[in-house]
CSV table of C-alpha atoms and ligand atoms in Angstrom, one decimal:
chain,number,residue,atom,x,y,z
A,16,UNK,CA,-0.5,-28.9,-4.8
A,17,UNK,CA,0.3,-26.7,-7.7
A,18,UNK,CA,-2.2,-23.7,-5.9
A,19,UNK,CA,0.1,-24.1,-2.8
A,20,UNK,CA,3.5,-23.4,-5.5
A,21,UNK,CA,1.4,-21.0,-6.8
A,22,UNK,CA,1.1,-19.3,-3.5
A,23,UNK,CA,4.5,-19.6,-2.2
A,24,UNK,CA,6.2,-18.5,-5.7
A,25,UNK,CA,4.0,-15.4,-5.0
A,26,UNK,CA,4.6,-14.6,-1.4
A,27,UNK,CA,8.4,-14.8,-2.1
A,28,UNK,CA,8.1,-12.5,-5.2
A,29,UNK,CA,6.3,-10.3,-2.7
A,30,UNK,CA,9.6,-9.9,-0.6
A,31,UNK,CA,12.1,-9.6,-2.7
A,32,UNK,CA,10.1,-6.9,-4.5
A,33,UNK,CA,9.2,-5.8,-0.9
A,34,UNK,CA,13.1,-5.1,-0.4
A,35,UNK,CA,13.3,-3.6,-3.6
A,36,UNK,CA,10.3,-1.0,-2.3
A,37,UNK,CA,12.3,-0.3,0.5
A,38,UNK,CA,14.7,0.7,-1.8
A,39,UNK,CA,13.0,2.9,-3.8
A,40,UNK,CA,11.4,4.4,-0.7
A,41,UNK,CA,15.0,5.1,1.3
A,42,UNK,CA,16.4,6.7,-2.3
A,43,UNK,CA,12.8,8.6,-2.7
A,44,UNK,CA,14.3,12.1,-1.7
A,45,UNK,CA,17.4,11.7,-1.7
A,46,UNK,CA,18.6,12.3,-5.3
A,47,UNK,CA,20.2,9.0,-5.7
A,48,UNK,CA,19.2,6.7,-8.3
A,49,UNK,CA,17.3,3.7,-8.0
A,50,UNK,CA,18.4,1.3,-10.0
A,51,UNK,CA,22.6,2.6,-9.8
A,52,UNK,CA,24.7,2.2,-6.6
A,53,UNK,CA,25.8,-0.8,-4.3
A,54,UNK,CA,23.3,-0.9,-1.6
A,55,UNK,CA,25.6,0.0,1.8
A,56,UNK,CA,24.9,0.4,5.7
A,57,UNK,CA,23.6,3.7,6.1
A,58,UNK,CA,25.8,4.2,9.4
A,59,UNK,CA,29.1,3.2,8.6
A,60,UNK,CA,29.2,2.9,4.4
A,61,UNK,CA,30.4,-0.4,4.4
A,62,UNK,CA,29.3,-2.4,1.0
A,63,UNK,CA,26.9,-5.0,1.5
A,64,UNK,CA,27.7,-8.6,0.8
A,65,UNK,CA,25.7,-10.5,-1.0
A,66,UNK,CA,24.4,-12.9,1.8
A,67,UNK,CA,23.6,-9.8,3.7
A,68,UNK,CA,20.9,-8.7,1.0
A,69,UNK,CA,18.6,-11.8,1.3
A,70,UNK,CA,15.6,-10.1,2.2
A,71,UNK,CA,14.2,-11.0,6.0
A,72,UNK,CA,16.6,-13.1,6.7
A,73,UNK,CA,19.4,-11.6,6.4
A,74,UNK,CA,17.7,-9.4,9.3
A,75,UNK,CA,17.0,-12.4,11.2
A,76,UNK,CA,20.4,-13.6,11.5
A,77,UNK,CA,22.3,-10.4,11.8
A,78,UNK,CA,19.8,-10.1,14.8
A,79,UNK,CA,19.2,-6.7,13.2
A,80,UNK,CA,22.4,-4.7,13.1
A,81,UNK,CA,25.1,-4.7,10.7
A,82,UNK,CA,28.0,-6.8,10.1
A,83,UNK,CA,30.4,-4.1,10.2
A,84,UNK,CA,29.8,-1.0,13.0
A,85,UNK,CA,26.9,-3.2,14.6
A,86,UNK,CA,24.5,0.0,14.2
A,87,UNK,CA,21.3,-1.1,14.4
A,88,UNK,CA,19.1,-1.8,11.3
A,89,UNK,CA,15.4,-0.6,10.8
A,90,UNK,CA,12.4,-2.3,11.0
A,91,UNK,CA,11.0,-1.0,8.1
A,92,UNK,CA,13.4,-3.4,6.1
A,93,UNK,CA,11.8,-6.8,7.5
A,94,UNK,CA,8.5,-5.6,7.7
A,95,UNK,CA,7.8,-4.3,4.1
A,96,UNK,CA,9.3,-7.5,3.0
A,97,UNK,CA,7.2,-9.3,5.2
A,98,UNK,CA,3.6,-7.9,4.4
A,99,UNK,CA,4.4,-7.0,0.5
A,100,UNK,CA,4.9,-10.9,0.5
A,101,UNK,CA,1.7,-11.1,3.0
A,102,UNK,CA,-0.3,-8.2,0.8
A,103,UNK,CA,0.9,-10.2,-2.8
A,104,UNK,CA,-0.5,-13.6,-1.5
A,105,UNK,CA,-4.1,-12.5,-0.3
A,106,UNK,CA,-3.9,-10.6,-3.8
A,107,UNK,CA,-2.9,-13.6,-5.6
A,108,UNK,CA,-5.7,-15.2,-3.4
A,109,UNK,CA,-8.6,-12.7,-4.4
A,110,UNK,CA,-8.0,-13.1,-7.9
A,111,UNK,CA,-7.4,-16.9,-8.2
A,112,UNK,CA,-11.2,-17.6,-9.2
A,113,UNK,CA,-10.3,-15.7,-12.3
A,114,UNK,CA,-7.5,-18.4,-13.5
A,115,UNK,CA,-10.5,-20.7,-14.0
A,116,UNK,CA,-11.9,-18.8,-16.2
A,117,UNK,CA,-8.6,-17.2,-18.4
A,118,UNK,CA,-5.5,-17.3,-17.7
A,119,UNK,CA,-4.3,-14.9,-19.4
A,120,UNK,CA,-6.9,-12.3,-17.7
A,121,UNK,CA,-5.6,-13.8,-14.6
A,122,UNK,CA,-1.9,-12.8,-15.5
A,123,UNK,CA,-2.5,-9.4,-16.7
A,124,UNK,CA,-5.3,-8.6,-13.4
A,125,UNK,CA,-2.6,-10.5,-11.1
A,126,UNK,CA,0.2,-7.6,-12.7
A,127,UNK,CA,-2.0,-5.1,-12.8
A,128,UNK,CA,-2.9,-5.2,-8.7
A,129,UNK,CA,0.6,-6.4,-7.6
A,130,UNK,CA,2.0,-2.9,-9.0
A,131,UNK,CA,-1.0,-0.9,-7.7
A,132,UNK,CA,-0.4,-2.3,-4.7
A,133,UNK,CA,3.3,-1.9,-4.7
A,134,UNK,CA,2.9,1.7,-5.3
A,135,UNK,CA,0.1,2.0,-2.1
A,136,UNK,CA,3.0,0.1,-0.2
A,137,UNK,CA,5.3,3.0,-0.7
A,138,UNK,CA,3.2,5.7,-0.8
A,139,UNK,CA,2.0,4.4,3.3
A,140,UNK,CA,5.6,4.1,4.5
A,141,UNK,CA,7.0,7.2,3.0
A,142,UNK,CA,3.3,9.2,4.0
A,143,UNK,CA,3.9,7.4,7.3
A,144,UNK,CA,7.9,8.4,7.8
A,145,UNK,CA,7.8,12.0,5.5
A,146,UNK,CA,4.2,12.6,6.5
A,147,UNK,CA,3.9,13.3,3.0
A,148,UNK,CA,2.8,11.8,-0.6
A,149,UNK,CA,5.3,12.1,-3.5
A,150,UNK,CA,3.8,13.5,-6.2
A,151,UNK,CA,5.0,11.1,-9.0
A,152,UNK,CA,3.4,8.4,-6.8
A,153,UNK,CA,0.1,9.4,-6.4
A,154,UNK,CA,-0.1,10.7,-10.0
A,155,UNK,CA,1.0,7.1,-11.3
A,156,UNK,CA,-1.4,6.0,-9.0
A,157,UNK,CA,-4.0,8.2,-10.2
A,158,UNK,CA,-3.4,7.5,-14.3
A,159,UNK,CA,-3.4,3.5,-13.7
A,160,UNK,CA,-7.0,4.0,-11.8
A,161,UNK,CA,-8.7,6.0,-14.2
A,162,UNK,CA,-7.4,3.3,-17.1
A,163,UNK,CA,-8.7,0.5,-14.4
A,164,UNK,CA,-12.4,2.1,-14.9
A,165,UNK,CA,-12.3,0.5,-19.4
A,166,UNK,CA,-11.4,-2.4,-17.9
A,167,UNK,CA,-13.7,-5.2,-16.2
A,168,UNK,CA,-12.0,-7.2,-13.1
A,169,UNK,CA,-14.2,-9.8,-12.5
A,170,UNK,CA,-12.7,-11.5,-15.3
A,171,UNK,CA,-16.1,-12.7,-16.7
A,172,UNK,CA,-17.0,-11.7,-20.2
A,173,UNK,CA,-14.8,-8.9,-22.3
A,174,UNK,CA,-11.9,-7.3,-20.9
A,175,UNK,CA,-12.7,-3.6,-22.0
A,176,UNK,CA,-16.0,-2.2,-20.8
A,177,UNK,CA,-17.3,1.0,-21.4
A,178,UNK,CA,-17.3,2.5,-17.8
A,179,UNK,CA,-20.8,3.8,-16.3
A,180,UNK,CA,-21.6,7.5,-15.5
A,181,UNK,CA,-21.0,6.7,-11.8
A,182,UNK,CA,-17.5,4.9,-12.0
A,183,UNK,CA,-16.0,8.1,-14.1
A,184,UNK,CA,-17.4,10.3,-11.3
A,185,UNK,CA,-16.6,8.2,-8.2
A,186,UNK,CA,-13.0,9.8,-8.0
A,187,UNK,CA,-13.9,12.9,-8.3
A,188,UNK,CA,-16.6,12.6,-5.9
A,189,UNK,CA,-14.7,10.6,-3.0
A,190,UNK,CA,-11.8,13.4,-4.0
A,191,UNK,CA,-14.0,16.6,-3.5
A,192,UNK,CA,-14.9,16.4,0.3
A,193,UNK,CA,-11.1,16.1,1.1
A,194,UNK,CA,-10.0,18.8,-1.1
A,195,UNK,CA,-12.5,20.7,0.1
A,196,UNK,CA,-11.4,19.9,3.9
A,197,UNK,CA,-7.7,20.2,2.9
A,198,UNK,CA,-9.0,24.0,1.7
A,199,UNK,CA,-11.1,25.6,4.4
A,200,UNK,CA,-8.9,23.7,7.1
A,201,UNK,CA,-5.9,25.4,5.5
A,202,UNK,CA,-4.2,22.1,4.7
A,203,UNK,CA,-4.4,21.5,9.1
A,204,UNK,CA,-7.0,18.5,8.9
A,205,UNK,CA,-6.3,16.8,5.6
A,206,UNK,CA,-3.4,17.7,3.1
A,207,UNK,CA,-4.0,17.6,-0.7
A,208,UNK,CA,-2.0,14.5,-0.8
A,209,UNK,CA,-5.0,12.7,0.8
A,210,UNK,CA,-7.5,14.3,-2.0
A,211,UNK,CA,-5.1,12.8,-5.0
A,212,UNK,CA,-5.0,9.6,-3.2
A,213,UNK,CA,-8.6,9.4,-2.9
A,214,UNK,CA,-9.5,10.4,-6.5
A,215,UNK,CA,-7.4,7.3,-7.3
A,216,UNK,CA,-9.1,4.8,-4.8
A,217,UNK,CA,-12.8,6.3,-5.8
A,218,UNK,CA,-11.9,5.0,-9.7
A,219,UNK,CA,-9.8,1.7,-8.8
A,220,UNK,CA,-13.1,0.7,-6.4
A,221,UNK,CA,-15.8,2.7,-7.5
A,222,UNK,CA,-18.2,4.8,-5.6
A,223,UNK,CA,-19.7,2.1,-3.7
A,224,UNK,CA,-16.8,0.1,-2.2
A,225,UNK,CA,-14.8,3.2,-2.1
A,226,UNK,CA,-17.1,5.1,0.0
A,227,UNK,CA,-16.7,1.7,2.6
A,228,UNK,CA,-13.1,2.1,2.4
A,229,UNK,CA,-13.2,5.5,3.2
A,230,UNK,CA,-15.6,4.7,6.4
A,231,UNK,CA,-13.2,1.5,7.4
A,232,UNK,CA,-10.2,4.1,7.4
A,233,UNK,CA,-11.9,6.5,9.4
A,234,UNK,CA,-12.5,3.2,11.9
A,235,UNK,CA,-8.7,2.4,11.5
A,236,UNK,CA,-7.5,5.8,12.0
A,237,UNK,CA,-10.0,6.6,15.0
A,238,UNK,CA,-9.1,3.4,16.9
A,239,UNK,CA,-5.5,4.0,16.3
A,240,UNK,CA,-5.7,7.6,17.7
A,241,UNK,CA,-7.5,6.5,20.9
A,242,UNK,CA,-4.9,3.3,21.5
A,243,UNK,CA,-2.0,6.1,20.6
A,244,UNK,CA,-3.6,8.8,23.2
A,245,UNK,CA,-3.7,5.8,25.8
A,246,UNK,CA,-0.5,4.8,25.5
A,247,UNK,CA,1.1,8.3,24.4
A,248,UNK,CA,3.9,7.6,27.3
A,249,UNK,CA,5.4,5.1,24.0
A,250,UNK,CA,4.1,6.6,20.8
A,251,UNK,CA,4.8,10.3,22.1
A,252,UNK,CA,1.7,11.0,20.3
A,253,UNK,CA,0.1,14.0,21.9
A,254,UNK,CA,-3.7,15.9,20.5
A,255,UNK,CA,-1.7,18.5,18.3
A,256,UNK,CA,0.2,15.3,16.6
A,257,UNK,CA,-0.5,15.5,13.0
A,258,UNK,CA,-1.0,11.6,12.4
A,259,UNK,CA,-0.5,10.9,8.5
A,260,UNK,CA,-4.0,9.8,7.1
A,261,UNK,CA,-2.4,8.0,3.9
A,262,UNK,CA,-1.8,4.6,5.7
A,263,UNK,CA,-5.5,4.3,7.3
A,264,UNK,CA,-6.8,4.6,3.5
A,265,UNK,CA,-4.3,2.3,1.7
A,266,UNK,CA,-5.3,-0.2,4.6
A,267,UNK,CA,-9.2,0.6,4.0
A,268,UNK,CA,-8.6,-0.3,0.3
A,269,UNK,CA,-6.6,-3.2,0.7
A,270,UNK,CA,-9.4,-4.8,3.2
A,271,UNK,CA,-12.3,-3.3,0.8
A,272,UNK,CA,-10.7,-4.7,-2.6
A,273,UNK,CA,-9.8,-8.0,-0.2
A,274,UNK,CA,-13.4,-8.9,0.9
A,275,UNK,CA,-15.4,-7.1,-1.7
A,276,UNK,CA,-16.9,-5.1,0.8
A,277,UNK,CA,-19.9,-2.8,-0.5
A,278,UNK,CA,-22.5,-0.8,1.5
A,279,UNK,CA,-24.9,-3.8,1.6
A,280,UNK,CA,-22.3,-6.1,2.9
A,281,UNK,CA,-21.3,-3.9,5.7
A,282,UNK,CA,-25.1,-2.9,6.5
A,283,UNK,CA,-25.7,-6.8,7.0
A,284,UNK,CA,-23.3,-7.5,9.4
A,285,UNK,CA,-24.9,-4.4,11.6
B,11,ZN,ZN1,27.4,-0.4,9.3
């Protein structure tokens, strides 16, 4: 009974901090500051009231337009609510073996992955929107992955390791093929964006499972393309599209760190 508490307490930390994402990724660019200002309908101006900040449901109700001018309110909103809550849970999930063990490694693993995570969340929807990756993002992103490689996640034994030769190099070398795409290609196939991103993934899941997270995004991204050629009449996705890559590698890593998929695992089920 507590687990299930456990689990919903979670899920709706995940949306409200989901609605504070979309906060952070609608002010990104724009100068304004994150934490100061009344949050207001980006049509007309008008100041929102408190019941029309309750994150998804305020949505719901509204039937997705605002109070005021009835303009019509963006998806985005419900949805990164919706799966940050989703994306927190199976997190939660992952690492709930470890609460057996310590809680206290639990607490500070749960943290540590629920603001990696966040950060992923808002570096796809911006990459996805902007078709581009903020800087400050991907470096934060970056620094909190290389620390990740002193400490050990399984939550058995110590909590600092000493990382092996391979897990220091794994960024660099899941990094170098896209910087070196991103260089010959002239920044047309793969922007350096995608090379920072992946020096971060290659230390937060190591060669092996980054390498399978890599392959699963390519999947992703492949299968997307094809269903977005097919049905191009809706997506208005044509060949010379330039489809942001960032999403199809935040969603390989989410799955990857998820399932704990390595190169044997995915062999097997071939
Ligand atoms: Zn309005």
């Amino acid at each position: 009974m507590i687990e299930i508490f456990t689990f919903v307490f979670i899920f709706i930390l995940g949306v409200i901090i989901g609605s504070f994402l979309n906060v952070v990724i609608y002010r990104f660019n724009t100068g304004k500051k994150i934490t100061k200002g009344k949050s207001m309908c980006m049509t007309c101006g008008k100041s929102l009231h408190w019941n029309e900040l309750i994150p998804m449901f305020s949505f719901l109700f509204q039937f997705g337009r605002c109070r005021g001018c009835r303009a019509k309110i963006s998806y985005q909103y419900p949805l990164v609510e919706f799966f940050t809550g989703v994306i927190f849970t199976l997190i939660a999930y992952h690492l709930y073996p470890i609460l057996e063990i310590s809680t206290i490694n639990f607490v500070v693993l749960l943290s540590i992955f629920l603001f990696i995570f966040s950060i992923l969340i808002i570096i796809c929807v911006y990459d996805f929107r902007h078709k581009i990756i903020p800087d400050s993002l991907v470096y934060t992103y970056i620094i909190i992955s290389f620390l990740l490689i002193f400490i050990n996640t399984t939550g058995v034994g110590s909590f600092f390791v000493i990382p092996s030769i391979w897990g220091v190099l794994a960024g660099p070398m899941l990094a170098l093929p896209f910087a070196l795409i991103w260089y010959f290609s002239s920044g047309k196939w793969m922007g350096f964006g995608d090379a920072k991103l992946m020096l971060g993934i290659g230390w937060m899941l190591g060669l092996n499972m980054g390498i399978v997270a890599l392959m699963i995004s390519f999947w992703i991204g492949g299968i997307f393309g094809i269903f977005a050629l097919i049905f191009k009449r809706f997506t208005k996705v044509n060949s010379k599209t330039e489809i942001p890559f960032a999403p199809f590698l935040i969603l390989g890593t989410l799955i990857v760190f998820l399932f704990n998929i390595n190169i044997y695992k995915l062999l097997s089920i071939f």
